[in-house]
N, CA and C of each residue as an Amber inpcrd file, in Angstrom:
protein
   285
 -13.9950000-164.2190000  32.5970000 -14.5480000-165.1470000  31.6370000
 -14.3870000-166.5740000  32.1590000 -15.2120000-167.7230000  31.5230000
 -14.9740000-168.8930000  31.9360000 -14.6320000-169.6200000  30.9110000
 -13.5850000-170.6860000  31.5040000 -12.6580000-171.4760000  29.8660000
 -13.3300000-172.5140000  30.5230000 -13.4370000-173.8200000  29.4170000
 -13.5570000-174.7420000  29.7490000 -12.4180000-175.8570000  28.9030000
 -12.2510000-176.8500000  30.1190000 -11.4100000-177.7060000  29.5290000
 -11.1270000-178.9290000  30.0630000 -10.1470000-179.9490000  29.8600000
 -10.1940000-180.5120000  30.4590000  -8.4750000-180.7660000  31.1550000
  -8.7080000-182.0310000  32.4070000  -7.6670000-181.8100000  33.5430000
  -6.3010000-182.5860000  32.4040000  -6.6250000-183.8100000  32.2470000
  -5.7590000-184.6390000  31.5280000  -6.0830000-184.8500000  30.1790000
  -5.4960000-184.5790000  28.8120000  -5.8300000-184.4570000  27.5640000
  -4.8070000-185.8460000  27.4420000  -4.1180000-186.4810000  28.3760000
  -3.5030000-187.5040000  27.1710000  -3.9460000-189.1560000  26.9180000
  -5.0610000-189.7960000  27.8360000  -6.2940000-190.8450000  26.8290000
  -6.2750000-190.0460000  25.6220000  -7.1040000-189.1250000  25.6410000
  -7.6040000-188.2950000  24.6330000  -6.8350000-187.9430000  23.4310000
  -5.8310000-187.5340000  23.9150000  -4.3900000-187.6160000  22.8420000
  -4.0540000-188.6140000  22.1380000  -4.2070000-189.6390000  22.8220000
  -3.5440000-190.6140000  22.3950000  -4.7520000-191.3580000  21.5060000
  -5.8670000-191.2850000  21.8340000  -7.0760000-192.0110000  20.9390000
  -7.0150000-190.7280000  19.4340000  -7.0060000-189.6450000  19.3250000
  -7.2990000-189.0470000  18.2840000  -5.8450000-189.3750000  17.6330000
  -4.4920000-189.7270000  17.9620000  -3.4860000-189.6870000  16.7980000
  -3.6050000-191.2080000  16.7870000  -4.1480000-191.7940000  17.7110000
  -4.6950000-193.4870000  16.8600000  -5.4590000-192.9680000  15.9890000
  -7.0350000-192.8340000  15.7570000  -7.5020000-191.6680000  14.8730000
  -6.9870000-191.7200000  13.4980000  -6.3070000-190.7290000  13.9050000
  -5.4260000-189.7610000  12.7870000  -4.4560000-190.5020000  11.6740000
  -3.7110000-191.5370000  12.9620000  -2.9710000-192.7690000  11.9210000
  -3.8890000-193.5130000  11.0890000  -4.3960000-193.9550000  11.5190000
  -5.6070000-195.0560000  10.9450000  -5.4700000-194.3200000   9.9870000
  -7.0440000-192.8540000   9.8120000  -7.1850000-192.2300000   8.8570000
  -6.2160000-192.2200000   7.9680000  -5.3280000-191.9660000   8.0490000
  -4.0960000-191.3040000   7.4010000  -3.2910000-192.5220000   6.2160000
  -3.1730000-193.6250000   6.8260000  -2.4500000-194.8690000   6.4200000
  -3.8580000-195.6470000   5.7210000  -5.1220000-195.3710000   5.5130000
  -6.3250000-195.6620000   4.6900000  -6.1100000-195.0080000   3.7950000
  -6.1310000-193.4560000   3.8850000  -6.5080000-192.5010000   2.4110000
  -4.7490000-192.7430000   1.8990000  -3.6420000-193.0340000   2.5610000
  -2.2130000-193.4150000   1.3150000  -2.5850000-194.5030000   0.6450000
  -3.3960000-195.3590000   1.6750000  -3.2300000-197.0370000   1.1440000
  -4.5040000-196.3360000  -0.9360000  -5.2420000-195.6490000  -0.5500000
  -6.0390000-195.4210000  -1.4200000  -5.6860000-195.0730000  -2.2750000
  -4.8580000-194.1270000  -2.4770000  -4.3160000-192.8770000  -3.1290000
  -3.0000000-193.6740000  -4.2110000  -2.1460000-194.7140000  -3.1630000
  -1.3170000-195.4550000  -3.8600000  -2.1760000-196.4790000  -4.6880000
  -3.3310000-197.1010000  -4.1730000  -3.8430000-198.1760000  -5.1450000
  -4.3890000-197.6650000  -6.2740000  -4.7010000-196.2690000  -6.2830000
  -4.7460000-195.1980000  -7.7470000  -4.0410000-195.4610000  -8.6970000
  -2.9570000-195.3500000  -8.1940000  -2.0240000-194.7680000  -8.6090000
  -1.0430000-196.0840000  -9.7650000  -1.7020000-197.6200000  -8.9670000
  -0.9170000-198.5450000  -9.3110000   0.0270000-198.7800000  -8.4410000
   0.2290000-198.3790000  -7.7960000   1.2690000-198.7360000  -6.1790000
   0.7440000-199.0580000  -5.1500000   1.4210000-199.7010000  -4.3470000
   1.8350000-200.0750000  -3.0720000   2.3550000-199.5880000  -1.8410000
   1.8970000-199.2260000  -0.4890000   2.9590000-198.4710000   0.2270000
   4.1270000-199.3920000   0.8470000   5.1850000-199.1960000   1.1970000
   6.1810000-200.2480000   1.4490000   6.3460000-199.7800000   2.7240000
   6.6960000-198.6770000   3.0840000   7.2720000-198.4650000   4.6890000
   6.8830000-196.8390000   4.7570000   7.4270000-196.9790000   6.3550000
   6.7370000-194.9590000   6.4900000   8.3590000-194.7250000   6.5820000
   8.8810000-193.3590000   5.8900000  10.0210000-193.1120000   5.9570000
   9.7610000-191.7250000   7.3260000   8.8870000-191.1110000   7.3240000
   8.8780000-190.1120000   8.7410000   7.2350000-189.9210000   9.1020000
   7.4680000-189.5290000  10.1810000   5.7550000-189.3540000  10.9950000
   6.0900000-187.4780000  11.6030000   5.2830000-186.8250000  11.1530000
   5.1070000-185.6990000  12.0520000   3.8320000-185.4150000  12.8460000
   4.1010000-185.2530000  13.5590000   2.6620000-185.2770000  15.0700000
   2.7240000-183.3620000  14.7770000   1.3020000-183.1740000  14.5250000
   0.7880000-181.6750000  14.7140000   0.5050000-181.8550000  16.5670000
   0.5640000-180.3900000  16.7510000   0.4310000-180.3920000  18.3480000
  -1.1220000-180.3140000  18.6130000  -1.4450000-181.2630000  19.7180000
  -3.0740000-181.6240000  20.0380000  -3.5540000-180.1530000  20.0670000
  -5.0330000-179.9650000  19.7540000  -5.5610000-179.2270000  20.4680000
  -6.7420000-179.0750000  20.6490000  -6.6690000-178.2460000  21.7450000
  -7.8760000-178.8630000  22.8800000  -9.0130000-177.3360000  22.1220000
  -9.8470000-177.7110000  21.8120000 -11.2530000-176.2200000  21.5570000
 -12.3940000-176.3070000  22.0150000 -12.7590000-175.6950000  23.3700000
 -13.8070000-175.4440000  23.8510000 -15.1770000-175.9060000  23.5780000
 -16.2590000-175.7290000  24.1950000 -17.6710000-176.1020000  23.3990000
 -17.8280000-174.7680000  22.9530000 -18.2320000-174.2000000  21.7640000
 -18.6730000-173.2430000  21.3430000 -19.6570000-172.7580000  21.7030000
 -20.4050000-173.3920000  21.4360000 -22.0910000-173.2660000  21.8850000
 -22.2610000-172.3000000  23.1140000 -21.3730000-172.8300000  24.0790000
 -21.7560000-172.0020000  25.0610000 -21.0190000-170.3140000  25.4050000
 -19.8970000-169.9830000  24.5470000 -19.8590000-168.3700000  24.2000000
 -20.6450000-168.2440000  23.0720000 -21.8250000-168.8100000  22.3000000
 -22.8130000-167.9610000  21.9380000 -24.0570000-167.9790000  22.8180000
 -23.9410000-168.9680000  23.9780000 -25.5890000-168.5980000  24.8200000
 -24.4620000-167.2600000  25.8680000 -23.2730000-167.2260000  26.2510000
 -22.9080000-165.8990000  26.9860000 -23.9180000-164.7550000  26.1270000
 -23.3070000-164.8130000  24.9450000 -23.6440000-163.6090000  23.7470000
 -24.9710000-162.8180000  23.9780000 -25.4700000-163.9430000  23.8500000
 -27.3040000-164.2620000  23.4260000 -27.7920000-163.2160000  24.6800000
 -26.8230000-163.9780000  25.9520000 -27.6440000-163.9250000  27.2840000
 -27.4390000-162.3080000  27.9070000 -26.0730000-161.9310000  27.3530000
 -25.2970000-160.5020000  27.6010000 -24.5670000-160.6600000  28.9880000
 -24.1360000-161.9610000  28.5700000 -22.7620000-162.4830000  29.8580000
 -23.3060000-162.1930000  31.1720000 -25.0260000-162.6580000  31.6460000
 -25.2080000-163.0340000  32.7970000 -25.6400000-161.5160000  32.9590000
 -26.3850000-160.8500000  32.1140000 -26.8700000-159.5440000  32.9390000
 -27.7260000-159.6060000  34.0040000 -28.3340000-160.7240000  33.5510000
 -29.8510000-160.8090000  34.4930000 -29.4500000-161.2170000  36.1070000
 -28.0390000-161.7520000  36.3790000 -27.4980000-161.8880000  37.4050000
 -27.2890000-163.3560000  37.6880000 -27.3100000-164.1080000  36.9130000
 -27.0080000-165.2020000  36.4980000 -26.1080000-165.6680000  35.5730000
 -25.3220000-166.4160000  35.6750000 -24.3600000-166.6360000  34.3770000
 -24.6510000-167.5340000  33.9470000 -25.2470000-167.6020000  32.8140000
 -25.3840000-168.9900000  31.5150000 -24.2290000-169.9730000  31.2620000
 -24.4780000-171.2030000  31.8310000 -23.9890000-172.5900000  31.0000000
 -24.7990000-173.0130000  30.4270000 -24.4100000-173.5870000  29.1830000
 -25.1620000-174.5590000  28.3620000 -23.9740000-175.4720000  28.2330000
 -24.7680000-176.7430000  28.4020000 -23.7030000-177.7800000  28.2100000
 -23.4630000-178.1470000  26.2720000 -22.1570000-178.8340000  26.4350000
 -21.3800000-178.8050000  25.2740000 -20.3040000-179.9550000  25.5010000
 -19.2720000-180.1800000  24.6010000 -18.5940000-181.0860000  24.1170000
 -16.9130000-180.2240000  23.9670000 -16.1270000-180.5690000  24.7620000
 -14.3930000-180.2110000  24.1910000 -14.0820000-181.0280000  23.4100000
 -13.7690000-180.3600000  22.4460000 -12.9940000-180.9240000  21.3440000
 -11.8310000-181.2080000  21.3450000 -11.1390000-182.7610000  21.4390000
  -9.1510000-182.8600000  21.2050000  -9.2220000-182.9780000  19.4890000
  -8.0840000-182.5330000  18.9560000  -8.0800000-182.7340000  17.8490000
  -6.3020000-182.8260000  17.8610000  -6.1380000-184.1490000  16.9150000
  -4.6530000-184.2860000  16.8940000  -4.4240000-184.5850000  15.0060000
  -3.1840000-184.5290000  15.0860000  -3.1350000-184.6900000  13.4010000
  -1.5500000-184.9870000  13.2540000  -1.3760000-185.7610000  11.9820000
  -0.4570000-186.7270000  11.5380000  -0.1800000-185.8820000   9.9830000
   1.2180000-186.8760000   9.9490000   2.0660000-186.0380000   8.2590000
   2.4550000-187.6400000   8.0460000   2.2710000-187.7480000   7.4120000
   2.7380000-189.3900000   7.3460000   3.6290000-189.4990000   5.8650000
   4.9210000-189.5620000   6.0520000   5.4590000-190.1910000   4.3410000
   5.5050000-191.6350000   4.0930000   5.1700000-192.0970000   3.1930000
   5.5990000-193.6480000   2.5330000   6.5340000-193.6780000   1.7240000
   7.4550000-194.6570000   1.4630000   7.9850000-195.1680000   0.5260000
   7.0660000-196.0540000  -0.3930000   6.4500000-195.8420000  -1.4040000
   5.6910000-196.3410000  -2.6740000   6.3940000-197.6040000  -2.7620000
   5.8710000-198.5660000  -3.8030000   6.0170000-199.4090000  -4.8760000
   5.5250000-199.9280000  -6.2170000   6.2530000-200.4470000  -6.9250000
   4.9370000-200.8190000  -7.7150000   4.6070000-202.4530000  -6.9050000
   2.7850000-202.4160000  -8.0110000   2.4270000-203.6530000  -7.1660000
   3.0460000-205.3950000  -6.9570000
């Protein structure tokens, strides 16, 4: 079979848990201004482990193709996915 991937994931790493913080410290900032609060400080950060997922696309043209019967093996180009993810706690306030 053929994997695809890439050599160095950590630019990549490091731009999706920038990403991820951002995201993450927007939807508290939101969630507290609901709420009538404030966030004051992060009391812990947990980092989910990156991960890297293939282009899909191209194990369904294998599928399609019957993994190169014709004596050729199918690429279709595609996109690897990094995906990183954050746990973020705050300490609240009121406003």
């Amino acid at each position: 079979s053929i994997n695809f991937s890439v050599k160095d994931i950590s630019p990549f790493k490091k731009a999706a848990l920038q990403k991820a913080f951002t995201g993450a410290k927007e939807k508290a900032e939101i969630i507290a201004a609901s709420s009538g609060l404030i966030l004051k400080r992060i009391k812990s950060i947990l980092e989910a482990e990156a991960q890297v997922i293939p282009p899909a696309g191209n194990l369904r043209a294998f599928a399609a193709e019957g993994m190169g019967a014709g004596g050729e093996t199918p690429v279709a180009p595609g996109n690897v996915e990094i995906r990183g993810g954050l746990t973020i706690i705050y300490d609240c306030g009121e406003k």
